Each structure stands twice: as C-alpha cells, then as structure tokens.
Short mmCIF file of C-alpha atoms in Angstrom, two decimals:
data_model
loop_
_atom_site.label_atom_id
_atom_site.label_comp_id
_atom_site.label_asym_id
_atom_site.label_seq_id
_atom_site.Cartn_x
_atom_site.Cartn_y
_atom_site.Cartn_z
CA MET M 1 0.00 0.00 0.00
CA GLY M 2 1.74 3.17 -1.19
CA CYS M 3 1.16 6.85 -0.78
CA ILE M 4 -0.75 8.31 -3.71
CA LEU M 5 -1.09 11.90 -2.50
CA ASN M 6 0.86 14.10 -0.15
CA ALA M 7 -0.20 17.68 0.58
CA ASN M 8 2.49 19.51 2.49
CA ASN M 9 1.70 22.79 4.28
CA ILE M 10 -0.51 24.01 1.49
CA GLY M 11 -2.08 27.45 1.45
CA PHE M 12 -4.31 29.10 -1.09
CA SER M 13 -5.50 32.61 -1.87
CA TYR M 14 -7.33 33.70 -5.01
CA PRO M 15 -5.23 35.87 -7.36
CA ASP M 16 -7.27 39.01 -6.68
CA SER M 17 -7.52 38.43 -2.93
CA THR M 18 -5.16 39.62 -0.21
CA GLU M 19 -6.40 36.98 2.24
CA TYR M 20 -5.69 33.27 2.44
CA LEU M 21 -8.60 30.88 2.11
CA PHE M 22 -6.57 28.39 4.18
CA ARG M 23 -2.94 27.89 5.20
CA ASN M 24 -0.63 25.24 6.68
CA LEU M 25 -2.84 22.32 5.65
CA SER M 26 -1.15 18.94 5.44
CA PHE M 27 -2.58 15.52 4.72
CA SER M 28 -1.69 12.36 2.85
CA LEU M 29 -3.58 9.47 1.34
CA ASN M 30 -2.61 5.88 0.64
CA ASP M 31 -4.00 3.43 -1.89
CA ASN M 32 -7.66 2.58 -1.14
CA GLU M 33 -7.73 4.93 1.85
CA ARG M 34 -10.79 7.15 2.51
CA LEU M 35 -10.62 10.75 3.66
CA LEU M 36 -13.53 12.94 4.66
CA ILE M 37 -12.95 16.71 4.49
CA THR M 38 -15.44 18.58 6.61
CA GLY M 39 -15.84 22.20 7.55
CA PRO M 40 -18.12 25.20 7.16
CA ASN M 41 -19.08 26.78 3.85
CA GLY M 42 -16.34 28.98 2.42
CA SER M 43 -13.52 27.21 4.25
CA GLY M 44 -11.96 25.95 1.01
CA LYS M 45 -13.12 22.32 0.86
CA THR M 46 -13.96 22.38 -2.85
CA THR M 47 -10.79 24.39 -3.52
CA ILE M 48 -8.73 21.55 -2.04
CA LEU M 49 -10.27 19.17 -4.60
CA LYS M 50 -9.54 21.64 -7.42
CA LEU M 51 -5.93 21.91 -6.23
CA ILE M 52 -5.61 18.12 -6.32
CA LEU M 53 -7.08 18.09 -9.83
CA GLY M 54 -4.65 20.80 -10.96
CA MET M 55 -7.46 23.18 -11.87
CA LEU M 56 -6.00 25.68 -9.39
CA SER M 57 -2.43 26.12 -8.14
CA VAL M 58 -1.38 26.26 -4.49
CA THR M 59 -0.18 29.66 -3.28
CA GLU M 60 2.27 28.03 -0.87
CA GLY M 61 3.35 24.51 -0.02
CA ASN M 62 3.01 21.66 -2.50
CA ILE M 63 0.86 18.70 -3.46
CA LYS M 64 2.64 15.59 -4.70
CA LEU M 65 0.61 13.02 -6.59
CA ARG M 66 1.80 9.56 -7.57
CA GLU M 67 2.84 9.53 -11.22
CA ASN M 68 0.01 8.75 -13.67
CA LEU M 69 -2.59 8.89 -10.91
CA ASN M 70 -6.03 8.42 -12.50
CA ILE M 71 -8.52 10.73 -10.74
CA ALA M 72 -12.30 10.66 -11.11
CA TYR M 73 -14.24 13.75 -10.07
CA CYS M 74 -17.87 13.94 -9.01
CA LYS M 75 -19.09 17.52 -8.94
CA GLN M 76 -21.58 19.15 -6.65
CA ASP M 77 -23.78 20.45 -9.45
CA TYR M 78 -24.02 20.48 -13.24
CA PRO M 79 -24.75 23.96 -14.58
CA ASN M 80 -25.62 22.76 -18.10
CA PRO M 81 -29.21 21.60 -17.63
CA GLY M 82 -30.36 21.78 -21.25
CA PHE M 83 -27.59 19.61 -22.66
CA PRO M 84 -29.19 16.69 -24.53
CA ILE M 85 -27.36 13.67 -23.20
CA SER M 86 -28.64 10.40 -21.78
CA ALA M 87 -27.63 8.99 -18.41
CA GLU M 88 -25.84 6.13 -20.20
CA GLU M 89 -23.83 8.60 -22.29
CA VAL M 90 -22.75 10.40 -19.12
CA VAL M 91 -21.53 7.11 -17.61
CA LYS M 92 -19.75 6.28 -20.88
CA MET M 93 -17.68 9.44 -20.40
CA GLY M 94 -15.86 7.47 -17.71
CA LEU M 95 -14.49 5.17 -20.42
CA TYR M 96 -12.44 8.09 -21.81
CA GLY M 97 -10.29 8.09 -18.70
CA ASN M 98 -10.37 4.28 -18.26
CA ARG M 99 -6.86 3.02 -18.95
CA ASN M 100 -7.92 -0.62 -19.01
CA ASN M 101 -9.87 -0.03 -22.23
CA GLU M 102 -12.94 -1.66 -20.74
CA GLY M 103 -15.97 -1.45 -22.95
CA LEU M 104 -19.69 -1.19 -22.50
CA ALA M 105 -19.68 -4.01 -19.95
CA ALA M 106 -17.95 -1.59 -17.57
CA VAL M 107 -20.71 0.97 -18.14
CA ARG M 108 -23.43 -1.57 -17.32
CA ARG M 109 -21.51 -2.83 -14.28
CA ALA M 110 -21.04 0.69 -12.93
CA MET M 111 -24.70 1.57 -13.43
CA GLU M 112 -25.84 -1.63 -11.71
CA ARG M 113 -23.53 -0.88 -8.82
CA THR M 114 -25.07 2.54 -8.14
CA GLY M 115 -28.59 1.34 -8.96
CA CYS M 116 -29.15 3.54 -11.99
CA LEU M 117 -29.26 1.02 -14.85
CA HIS M 118 -32.99 1.63 -15.27
CA LEU M 119 -32.21 5.31 -15.97
CA ALA M 120 -29.87 4.52 -18.90
CA GLY M 121 -32.09 5.94 -21.64
CA ARG M 122 -33.36 8.96 -19.72
CA LEU M 123 -32.06 12.47 -20.42
CA PHE M 124 -29.57 13.44 -17.71
CA SER M 125 -31.25 16.85 -17.40
CA SER M 126 -34.59 15.21 -16.60
CA LEU M 127 -33.23 13.29 -13.59
CA SER M 128 -33.70 14.26 -9.95
CA GLY M 129 -30.72 15.33 -7.85
CA GLY M 130 -30.39 11.85 -6.33
CA GLU M 131 -30.60 10.13 -9.70
CA ARG M 132 -27.97 12.47 -11.15
CA GLN M 133 -25.67 11.73 -8.25
CA ARG M 134 -26.02 7.95 -8.86
CA VAL M 135 -25.27 8.42 -12.56
CA SER M 136 -22.26 10.62 -11.76
CA LEU M 137 -20.95 8.05 -9.30
CA ALA M 138 -21.39 5.37 -11.96
CA ARG M 139 -19.34 7.54 -14.36
CA CYS M 140 -16.57 7.71 -11.77
CA PHE M 141 -16.72 3.93 -11.15
CA CYS M 142 -16.58 3.40 -14.90
CA GLN M 143 -13.38 5.44 -15.08
CA ASN M 144 -11.64 2.76 -12.99
CA ALA M 145 -9.69 5.52 -11.24
CA ASP M 146 -7.09 5.28 -8.48
CA LEU M 147 -8.64 8.20 -6.61
CA LEU M 148 -12.25 9.36 -6.46
CA LEU M 149 -12.99 12.96 -5.47
CA LEU M 150 -16.55 13.64 -4.29
CA ASP M 151 -17.61 17.25 -3.88
CA GLU M 152 -20.58 17.63 -1.51
CA PRO M 153 -22.16 14.40 -2.81
CA SER M 154 -25.31 14.86 -0.70
CA SER M 155 -26.18 18.33 -2.01
CA PHE M 156 -29.73 18.58 -3.35
CA LEU M 157 -30.57 15.06 -2.09
CA ASP M 158 -33.65 14.10 -0.12
CA THR M 159 -33.33 11.78 2.89
CA ASP M 160 -33.88 8.56 0.90
CA SER M 161 -31.33 9.52 -1.75
CA ARG M 162 -28.86 10.54 0.94
CA ASN M 163 -29.26 7.17 2.67
CA THR M 164 -28.68 5.39 -0.64
CA LEU M 165 -25.55 7.45 -1.27
CA VAL M 166 -24.19 6.73 2.22
CA SER M 167 -24.90 3.04 1.67
CA ILE M 168 -22.97 3.07 -1.62
CA LEU M 169 -20.03 4.84 0.04
CA GLN M 170 -20.08 2.49 3.04
CA ASN M 171 -20.08 -0.53 0.77
CA LEU M 172 -17.10 0.49 -1.34
CA GLU M 173 -14.83 -2.53 -1.38
CA ALA M 174 -11.33 -2.32 0.05
CA GLY M 175 -9.59 -2.82 -3.29
CA ASP M 176 -11.65 -0.28 -5.24
CA PHE M 177 -9.88 3.07 -5.02
CA ALA M 178 -8.96 5.82 -2.61
CA VAL M 179 -11.70 8.37 -1.92
CA ILE M 180 -11.69 11.97 -0.77
CA ALA M 181 -15.17 13.26 -0.01
CA VAL M 182 -15.93 16.86 0.87
CA THR M 183 -19.06 17.54 2.89
CA HIS M 184 -20.64 19.88 5.36
CA ASP M 185 -23.57 17.49 5.79
CA SER M 186 -23.40 16.12 9.34
CA ALA M 187 -25.68 13.19 8.44
CA VAL M 188 -23.15 11.99 5.85
CA SER M 189 -20.06 12.66 7.94
CA SER M 190 -21.45 10.91 11.01
CA ALA M 191 -22.39 7.84 8.95
CA LEU M 192 -18.92 7.38 7.48
CA ASP M 193 -16.15 6.01 9.64
CA TRP M 194 -13.34 7.54 7.58
CA LYS M 195 -10.17 9.47 8.32
CA ARG M 196 -11.07 13.15 8.70
CA LEU M 197 -9.66 16.55 7.89
CA GLU M 198 -11.36 19.64 9.29
CA THR M 199 -11.06 22.97 7.48
CA GLU M 200 -11.73 26.29 9.16
CA ALA M 201 -13.02 29.57 7.80
CA PHE M 202 -10.22 32.16 7.93
CA MET F 1 -37.90 26.92 -65.57
CA ASP F 2 -35.96 27.84 -68.70
CA ARG F 3 -34.61 30.91 -66.91
CA LEU F 4 -33.49 28.79 -63.98
CA LEU F 5 -31.80 26.28 -66.28
CA PHE F 6 -30.10 29.12 -68.10
CA LEU F 7 -28.88 30.58 -64.81
CA PHE F 8 -27.14 27.31 -63.99
CA THR F 9 -25.04 27.61 -67.13
CA LEU F 10 -23.36 30.60 -65.45
CA ARG F 11 -20.33 29.94 -63.28
CA PRO F 12 -21.18 32.38 -60.43
CA ILE F 13 -24.58 30.69 -60.02
CA VAL F 14 -23.06 27.19 -59.88
CA TYR F 15 -20.31 28.35 -57.51
CA GLY F 16 -22.95 29.99 -55.36
CA LEU F 17 -24.98 26.77 -55.13
CA ILE F 18 -21.92 24.68 -54.26
CA GLY F 19 -20.87 27.27 -51.69
CA MET F 20 -24.29 27.40 -50.06
CA ALA F 21 -24.69 23.59 -50.03
CA VAL F 22 -21.23 22.89 -48.59
CA SER F 23 -21.40 25.62 -45.97
CA GLY F 24 -24.98 24.63 -45.17
CA ILE F 25 -23.66 21.24 -44.07
CA GLY F 26 -20.43 22.37 -42.41
CA PHE F 27 -21.03 25.76 -40.80
CA PRO F 28 -23.87 24.74 -38.44
CA LEU F 29 -21.31 22.41 -36.81
CA ALA F 30 -19.41 25.55 -35.81
CA GLY F 31 -22.80 26.91 -34.72
CA VAL F 32 -23.18 23.99 -32.29
CA ILE F 33 -19.76 24.88 -30.85
CA ILE F 34 -20.81 28.55 -30.55
CA VAL F 35 -24.16 27.75 -28.89
CA ARG F 36 -22.92 25.00 -26.55
CA ASN F 37 -19.82 26.93 -25.44
CA GLY F 38 -21.77 30.17 -24.92
CA LEU F 39 -19.69 31.96 -27.55
CA ILE F 40 -22.47 34.19 -28.92
CA PRO F 41 -20.72 37.38 -27.60
CA MET F 42 -17.51 36.21 -29.26
CA ARG F 43 -19.38 35.75 -32.52
CA TYR F 44 -20.45 39.41 -32.33
CA MET F 45 -16.84 40.38 -31.74
CA LEU F 46 -15.79 38.41 -34.82
CA MET F 47 -18.44 40.21 -36.87
CA HIS F 48 -16.94 43.51 -35.74
CA GLY F 49 -13.53 42.04 -36.58
CA VAL F 50 -14.88 41.49 -40.09
CA ILE F 51 -15.81 45.19 -40.32
CA LEU F 52 -12.37 46.27 -39.02
CA GLY F 53 -10.68 43.85 -41.46
CA GLY F 54 -12.84 45.23 -44.28
CA VAL F 55 -11.95 48.84 -43.50
CA PHE F 56 -8.28 47.87 -43.17
CA SER F 57 -8.23 46.02 -46.50
CA ILE F 58 -10.02 48.85 -48.33
CA ALA F 59 -7.70 51.46 -46.78
CA LEU F 60 -4.52 49.60 -47.75
CA GLY F 61 -5.83 47.96 -50.94
CA LEU F 62 -5.27 44.45 -49.56
CA PRO F 63 -7.34 41.32 -50.39
CA LEU F 64 -10.37 41.16 -48.07
CA PHE F 65 -10.56 37.53 -46.91
CA PRO F 66 -6.93 36.96 -45.81
CA VAL F 67 -6.96 40.28 -43.91
CA VAL F 68 -10.27 39.49 -42.18
CA ALA F 69 -9.24 35.91 -41.33
CA ALA F 70 -5.83 37.00 -40.00
CA LEU F 71 -7.41 39.78 -37.95
CA ASN F 72 -10.06 37.51 -36.45
CA LEU F 73 -7.43 34.89 -35.59
CA ALA F 74 -5.37 37.63 -33.90
CA LEU F 75 -8.43 38.75 -31.92
CA VAL F 76 -9.08 35.16 -30.83
CA ALA F 77 -5.41 34.79 -29.79
CA LEU F 78 -5.74 37.95 -27.70
CA MET F 79 -8.93 36.60 -26.12
CA ILE F 80 -7.25 33.30 -25.25
CA ALA F 81 -4.35 35.23 -23.69
CA MET F 82 -6.76 37.39 -21.65
CA ASN F 83 -8.68 34.29 -20.52
CA ARG F 84 -5.57 32.23 -19.69
CA ASP F 85 -5.53 32.88 -15.94
CA GLY F 86 -9.30 32.42 -15.69
CA ARG F 87 -9.86 35.91 -14.28
CA THR F 88 -11.30 37.38 -17.49
CA SER F 89 -14.18 35.43 -18.99
CA LEU F 90 -14.37 34.91 -22.75
CA SER F 91 -17.56 36.96 -22.73
CA THR F 92 -15.87 39.93 -21.02
CA ALA F 93 -12.79 39.63 -23.24
CA SER F 94 -14.91 39.55 -26.40
CA THR F 95 -16.94 42.59 -25.30
CA ALA F 96 -13.72 44.55 -24.73
CA MET F 97 -12.39 43.42 -28.12
CA MET F 98 -15.67 44.34 -29.82
CA VAL F 99 -15.43 47.94 -28.59
CA PHE F 100 -11.74 48.06 -29.49
CA THR F 101 -12.31 46.80 -33.07
CA MET F 102 -15.09 49.31 -33.74
CA GLY F 103 -13.03 52.17 -32.36
CA LEU F 104 -10.06 51.18 -34.48
CA ALA F 105 -12.25 50.71 -37.58
CA SER F 106 -13.65 54.21 -37.09
CA MET F 107 -10.16 55.72 -36.76
CA ILE F 108 -8.69 53.88 -39.75
CA GLY F 109 -11.75 54.74 -41.85
CA HIS F 110 -11.33 58.41 -40.99
CA VAL F 111 -7.55 58.58 -41.49
CA PHE F 112 -7.59 56.73 -44.84
CA ASP F 113 -10.86 58.34 -45.96
CA VAL F 114 -12.57 54.99 -46.54
CA PRO F 115 -16.08 55.60 -47.99
CA ALA F 116 -18.79 54.48 -45.57
CA LYS F 117 -20.69 52.90 -48.49
CA ASP F 118 -17.77 50.55 -49.25
CA THR F 119 -17.57 49.59 -45.59
CA LEU F 120 -21.29 48.87 -45.42
CA GLU F 121 -21.03 46.58 -48.45
CA ILE F 122 -19.01 44.24 -46.27
CA LEU F 123 -22.14 43.77 -44.19
CA TRP F 124 -23.96 42.22 -47.17
CA GLY F 125 -22.18 39.28 -48.74
CA SER F 126 -23.11 37.43 -51.88
CA PRO F 127 -22.64 33.79 -52.86
CA PHE F 128 -22.49 34.95 -56.50
CA ALA F 129 -19.23 36.76 -55.77
CA LEU F 130 -17.37 33.58 -54.78
CA LEU F 131 -14.04 33.08 -56.53
CA THR F 132 -12.56 29.62 -57.11
CA SER F 133 -10.14 30.27 -54.24
CA ASP F 134 -13.05 31.23 -51.94
CA LEU F 135 -14.86 28.03 -52.85
CA VAL F 136 -11.77 25.93 -52.14
CA ILE F 137 -11.28 27.61 -48.73
CA LEU F 138 -14.96 27.14 -47.92
CA CYS F 139 -14.87 23.43 -48.84
CA ILE F 140 -11.65 22.85 -46.87
CA LEU F 141 -13.11 24.55 -43.79
CA SER F 142 -16.35 22.58 -44.01
CA VAL F 143 -14.43 19.29 -44.36
CA LEU F 144 -12.21 20.28 -41.40
CA LEU F 145 -15.30 20.97 -39.30
CA VAL F 146 -16.84 17.59 -40.14
CA VAL F 147 -13.55 15.76 -39.50
CA TYR F 148 -12.98 17.58 -36.19
CA VAL F 149 -16.45 16.66 -34.91
CA LEU F 150 -16.15 13.04 -36.09
CA VAL F 151 -12.64 12.44 -34.73
CA PHE F 152 -13.06 14.29 -31.44
CA PHE F 153 -16.74 13.62 -30.78
CA ARG F 154 -16.21 12.07 -27.33
CA PRO F 155 -13.93 14.80 -25.86
CA VAL F 156 -16.04 17.52 -27.50
CA SER F 157 -19.24 16.12 -25.98
CA MET F 158 -17.50 15.93 -22.58
CA LEU F 159 -16.40 19.56 -22.90
CA PHE F 160 -19.92 20.65 -23.80
CA PHE F 161 -21.26 18.72 -20.81
CA ASP F 162 -18.83 20.07 -18.23
CA HIS F 163 -15.28 21.46 -18.47
CA ASP F 164 -14.24 20.18 -15.03
CA ILE F 165 -15.43 16.64 -15.74
CA ALA F 166 -13.71 16.70 -19.13
CA SER F 167 -10.49 17.99 -17.58
CA SER F 168 -10.48 15.40 -14.77
CA SER F 169 -11.09 12.61 -17.31
CA GLY F 170 -7.98 13.53 -19.26
CA VAL F 171 -9.41 15.73 -22.04
CA ASN F 172 -6.95 18.43 -23.10
CA VAL F 173 -9.38 21.27 -22.39
CA ARG F 174 -7.05 24.14 -23.34
CA PHE F 175 -6.18 22.53 -26.70
CA HIS F 176 -9.81 21.88 -27.65
CA ASN F 177 -11.02 25.27 -26.43
CA SER F 178 -8.35 27.06 -28.46
CA LEU F 179 -9.08 24.92 -31.52
CA MET F 180 -12.81 25.58 -31.23
CA LEU F 181 -12.21 29.34 -30.98
CA ILE F 182 -9.98 29.24 -34.07
CA ILE F 183 -12.56 27.20 -36.00
CA THR F 184 -15.27 29.70 -35.01
CA ALA F 185 -13.10 32.65 -36.10
CA LEU F 186 -12.40 31.09 -39.48
CA THR F 187 -16.04 30.09 -40.00
CA VAL F 188 -17.32 33.61 -39.30
CA SER F 189 -14.65 35.07 -41.62
CA VAL F 190 -15.61 32.71 -44.47
CA ALA F 191 -19.35 32.98 -43.89
CA MET F 192 -19.03 36.76 -44.26
CA LYS F 193 -18.25 36.34 -47.95
CA LEU F 194 -21.38 34.26 -48.47
CA LEU F 195 -23.98 36.16 -46.47
CA GLY F 196 -22.31 39.27 -45.10
CA ALA F 197 -21.40 40.12 -41.55
CA LEU F 198 -24.96 40.90 -40.50
CA LEU F 199 -26.60 37.64 -41.55
CA ILE F 200 -23.95 35.09 -40.61
CA ASP F 201 -26.27 33.84 -37.88
CA ALA F 202 -28.75 32.64 -40.51
CA LEU F 203 -26.26 30.04 -41.68
CA VAL F 204 -24.24 29.39 -38.54
CA VAL F 205 -26.50 29.73 -35.49
CA LEU F 206 -30.20 29.62 -36.47
CA PRO F 207 -30.11 26.05 -37.90
CA VAL F 208 -28.63 24.93 -34.56
CA LEU F 209 -31.26 26.71 -32.48
CA GLY F 210 -33.96 25.13 -34.63
CA ALA F 211 -32.51 21.61 -34.56
CA SER F 212 -31.50 21.59 -30.90
CA ARG F 213 -34.98 22.19 -29.51
CA ASN F 214 -36.02 18.60 -30.11
CA ALA F 215 -32.59 16.90 -30.08
CA LYS F 216 -32.32 13.98 -27.68
CA SER F 217 -28.54 13.67 -27.95
CA LEU F 218 -25.51 15.68 -29.02
CA LYS F 219 -25.15 13.43 -32.07
CA ALA F 220 -28.74 14.26 -33.06
CA MET F 221 -27.99 17.94 -32.49
CA PHE F 222 -24.96 17.89 -34.81
CA ILE F 223 -26.72 15.84 -37.51
CA GLY F 224 -30.00 17.79 -37.22
CA SER F 225 -28.17 21.14 -37.42
CA SER F 226 -26.26 20.06 -40.54
CA ILE F 227 -29.37 18.74 -42.28
CA THR F 228 -31.36 21.86 -41.33
CA GLY F 229 -28.51 24.09 -42.51
CA PHE F 230 -28.21 22.23 -45.82
CA VAL F 231 -31.96 22.27 -46.55
CA LEU F 232 -32.27 25.95 -45.55
CA SER F 233 -29.30 27.16 -47.56
CA VAL F 234 -30.19 25.25 -50.76
CA THR F 235 -33.91 26.08 -50.52
CA GLY F 236 -33.12 29.73 -49.75
CA TYR F 237 -30.73 29.84 -52.70
CA PHE F 238 -33.34 28.53 -55.16
CA ILE F 239 -36.07 30.82 -53.79
CA SER F 240 -33.77 33.81 -54.21
CA LEU F 241 -32.99 32.79 -57.80
CA ILE F 242 -36.64 32.14 -58.72
CA PHE F 243 -37.98 35.37 -57.19
CA ASN F 244 -34.86 37.45 -57.82
CA LEU F 245 -34.31 38.25 -54.13
CA PRO F 246 -31.08 38.64 -52.11
CA VAL F 247 -29.87 35.21 -50.93
CA SER F 248 -28.79 36.39 -47.48
CA GLY F 249 -32.14 38.02 -46.76
CA VAL F 250 -34.16 35.02 -47.99
CA LEU F 251 -32.04 32.60 -45.97
CA ALA F 252 -32.30 34.71 -42.82
CA VAL F 253 -36.10 34.99 -43.09
CA LEU F 254 -36.41 31.28 -43.90
CA ALA F 255 -34.17 30.26 -40.98
CA ALA F 256 -36.07 32.51 -38.58
CA ALA F 257 -39.40 31.08 -39.84
CA VAL F 258 -38.16 27.50 -39.34
CA TYR F 259 -36.97 28.38 -35.83
CA ALA F 260 -40.32 29.99 -34.98
CA GLY F 261 -42.15 26.97 -36.46
CA ASN F 262 -40.03 24.67 -34.31
CA ILE F 263 -40.99 26.57 -31.16
CA LEU F 264 -44.65 26.41 -32.14
CA ILE F 265 -44.56 22.67 -32.88
CA SER F 266 -42.84 21.83 -29.60
CA LYS F 267 -45.37 23.95 -27.68
CA ILE F 268 -48.27 22.16 -29.40
CA ARG F 269 -46.64 18.80 -28.58
CA ILE F 270 -46.25 19.75 -24.92
CA ASN F 271 -49.85 20.98 -24.71
CA ARG F 272 -51.13 17.75 -26.30
CA SER F 273 -49.13 15.55 -23.97
CA LEU F 274 -50.44 17.48 -20.97
CA LYS F 275 -54.10 16.91 -21.95
#
C-alpha cells in the first residue's frame, strides 16, 4: 500500500484576494484509503479538490501526486441543464479516462452498482438530484480511477437519496480506489467512519 | 424553368450553389460549438472584426478575406491570452475586443478616408461573388469541421457537458477550447463572404437553435443542425434565384421562420401531452 497523495503545508489565496482561504494544511492518502474533508461553507473544501485536480495552483506549499494517478471527479452540481445527453452517455464518459480499455460491460456494471441502470435511456437533465448523483458516481466507477474525489455528494438530495448514497459509500470494497469526499452534511459525515480533515473559515 | 436552367449555365450561379450547399452542411457544426460553449458574444466580436478587417483592406488595398481571417485569428489569440488565468471570462474579453475593433475601424476609416458605403457593403455578402479560391477555402473549412467533430466527438461532448469533468477525465481542455475558438473565427470570416457580416447567424447559429430544440442527444444535435442548414441554404438559394431576391435576406427569413415553427410545434406537442 503506497502513498498516492501528499499535501504539504498548502495554502491558497485567489489571485485578486489579499487573504488566504486556508494555510498550513497537510494531509496524505494511501491506496484505497478514505478521507472525509469537513468544515463550514467557504472554508476551502472544494478548492482543495480543485488543487488536487490541478485546476487551481497552491499559493504556498506543494501537493505531490503519484505519477500517472487516474482521478475521477464527481461535482456538486451540473450547470448545463439543457444539454441533450442520456444517463448512459454520461456514464460512458468514464471510459475516456479508463486506462484498461474496458468497454460497454464496464458501463453496465457501474450503473448496476449505483442502482441507476434503469435510468440509462433517460435524459440526464430530466433526472432528480439523487438520480444524477447515482449516474455521476457510476461515471466515476466506470473510469476505474485510483482516486475518487466527491464534492458535496449529498447536495440537493432528499433523505432517501442521501441514505442510498451513504450506503454506496459504506459498501465500497477495500480494493476499489482511494476516496476523498468533501461535505458539510453532518448526516453523511457521522455515517462514514473515515479518516477526517477539518477545514476552518479564515 | 428555362430561366433557372439558363442561370445554372453561369459559373457564379453554380459556384454559389456549391458554396451554399457545402457551408450549409459544415457551418452549423461551428454553430453547435458557438451555442454549446456560450460563444455568442464572441461571434459578435468576430463580426466587428470582419468590419475592421474590411476597412483595413479597403484602406490599404489588400485582399479582403486573408486580412479578415488573420485579424479575427489575432483577436481570438488575444482573447485566449486574456482568458488564460481564468480571471477574465471569454464573454468579457470579447466585449472589450468588440469595442476596441469598432473604435479602431472608425479611426482607420477616418484617417484613410474609406467611404462608408464601401464599408457597409461588407455587411452584405453574396454567394455569387465567390471566386474559385473562396470556394476551395470554404470546402476545406467545411471538411475540417466535419472531420474535427467526427474524430473528437467524445472529448467535444464531454467539454460541452462540463469542463471540469472533461479535464479530470484527461481531455486536453485548453487545446480543444483554443481549436474551437480558431474554428469559429475562421467560420465567421468565411461565412461573411457568403452572407455578409450581419446575416452570418442565418447560416451558422439559427439552424442549430432550430434543430437543438427537439434533439435527444448531441449526435442528433450535430446531424439535425447540418441537415437543417443544408436544406435551408439550398432552398433559400433557389427561392432567391426564382424570385430574384437577395440570398442572405431570404435565408435569414427562412431560418427565422423554421426556428419559430419549431418553437410552435414543440409547444403544441407539450400541450397535447399534458391533456
């Protein structure tokens, strides 16, 4: 079991800002390990995920990722509601980043795993928040990634959908992948017995 | 009928038909890129770039198309540079560029005493004025558009869906975004010769808006836009020949009518399904 990610004393401030969003944050993650990042709104939880993805750059410190680390990213929301794409097509997107060249069987397997196979032909934009989250998780599973980043996975979910999501996360098998989940939802964080990192609002 | 047959013995008429048919298939693909990437403000900037390029070419006696294409590519390069750090949106950058191009066009026009009438003629293109070289450029661009969409369909659809998801899945977002901006710049520059700067939308954007209302997938949107564009441009071309009307005007009215008809049909469908 090796280290796949090491964040060392990282700090971040937006280019136009004179204040740090967070500073002196350190954490690491091994293969198949789970990390829950909790904290209030505006404390930089989502920013940490974007730094890991390379969408933003750290202002100080550094983040070291294992070479060729395959990262799947599940967003909080999808601001493109009118885009005509089926749930199955969304899951198929995961194949683009799948280095094992798995085919449609992987799509079906991933959709079965998150309980969204029956939604395959539906337009993604017509799905409820919970259904979209299942489809997005299936896309990530389909990517066969080393690390899964979940950004506020319980946003916009009703109680039933949240329970389903927690059940999926609890039942991830040991050999699947490492996971970093960001949440400020106490119901989710209390249900998951994962390593934790607390962020604070500056 | 005899008049129509006679017209097709003339080279400008045949060139015009080929130009309209080929661009009718290819250019709406760029329209899908414009609509899905929210590049409508940039398209306005490129239209103003066409006017600046026109004034510049008239002032210095240079060939119109290369000047316009080069200028629009330079504007797009500037936009990409402004957008690089993510602090200036493409929309903001294109608005700034739009004002800049018009200001510069006004100054150059004044200094070189460019007649306003000549400048305004740039706003009204004509498929009958296509040279062999224009037709070749138009065909190459249309083929490039089709090839780009076919080869890169998966990453393009991921980009349209969500940039962050595309980026995290390994799509080279910067490369594709830059390429799509360049394709859009070239398409607007070429379409100007066919329909003029003012009515480019009739060939590039309106077929997409019409086809996308009922599209159930991105593939259907691309195919539907191309078919709509082809049918509109060829039909508009024949109507303009038969009734001796300007092609650009006929096509614009036809495209707008099809779009309005599409809205009406989908509203009737929704009402029926609700009953």
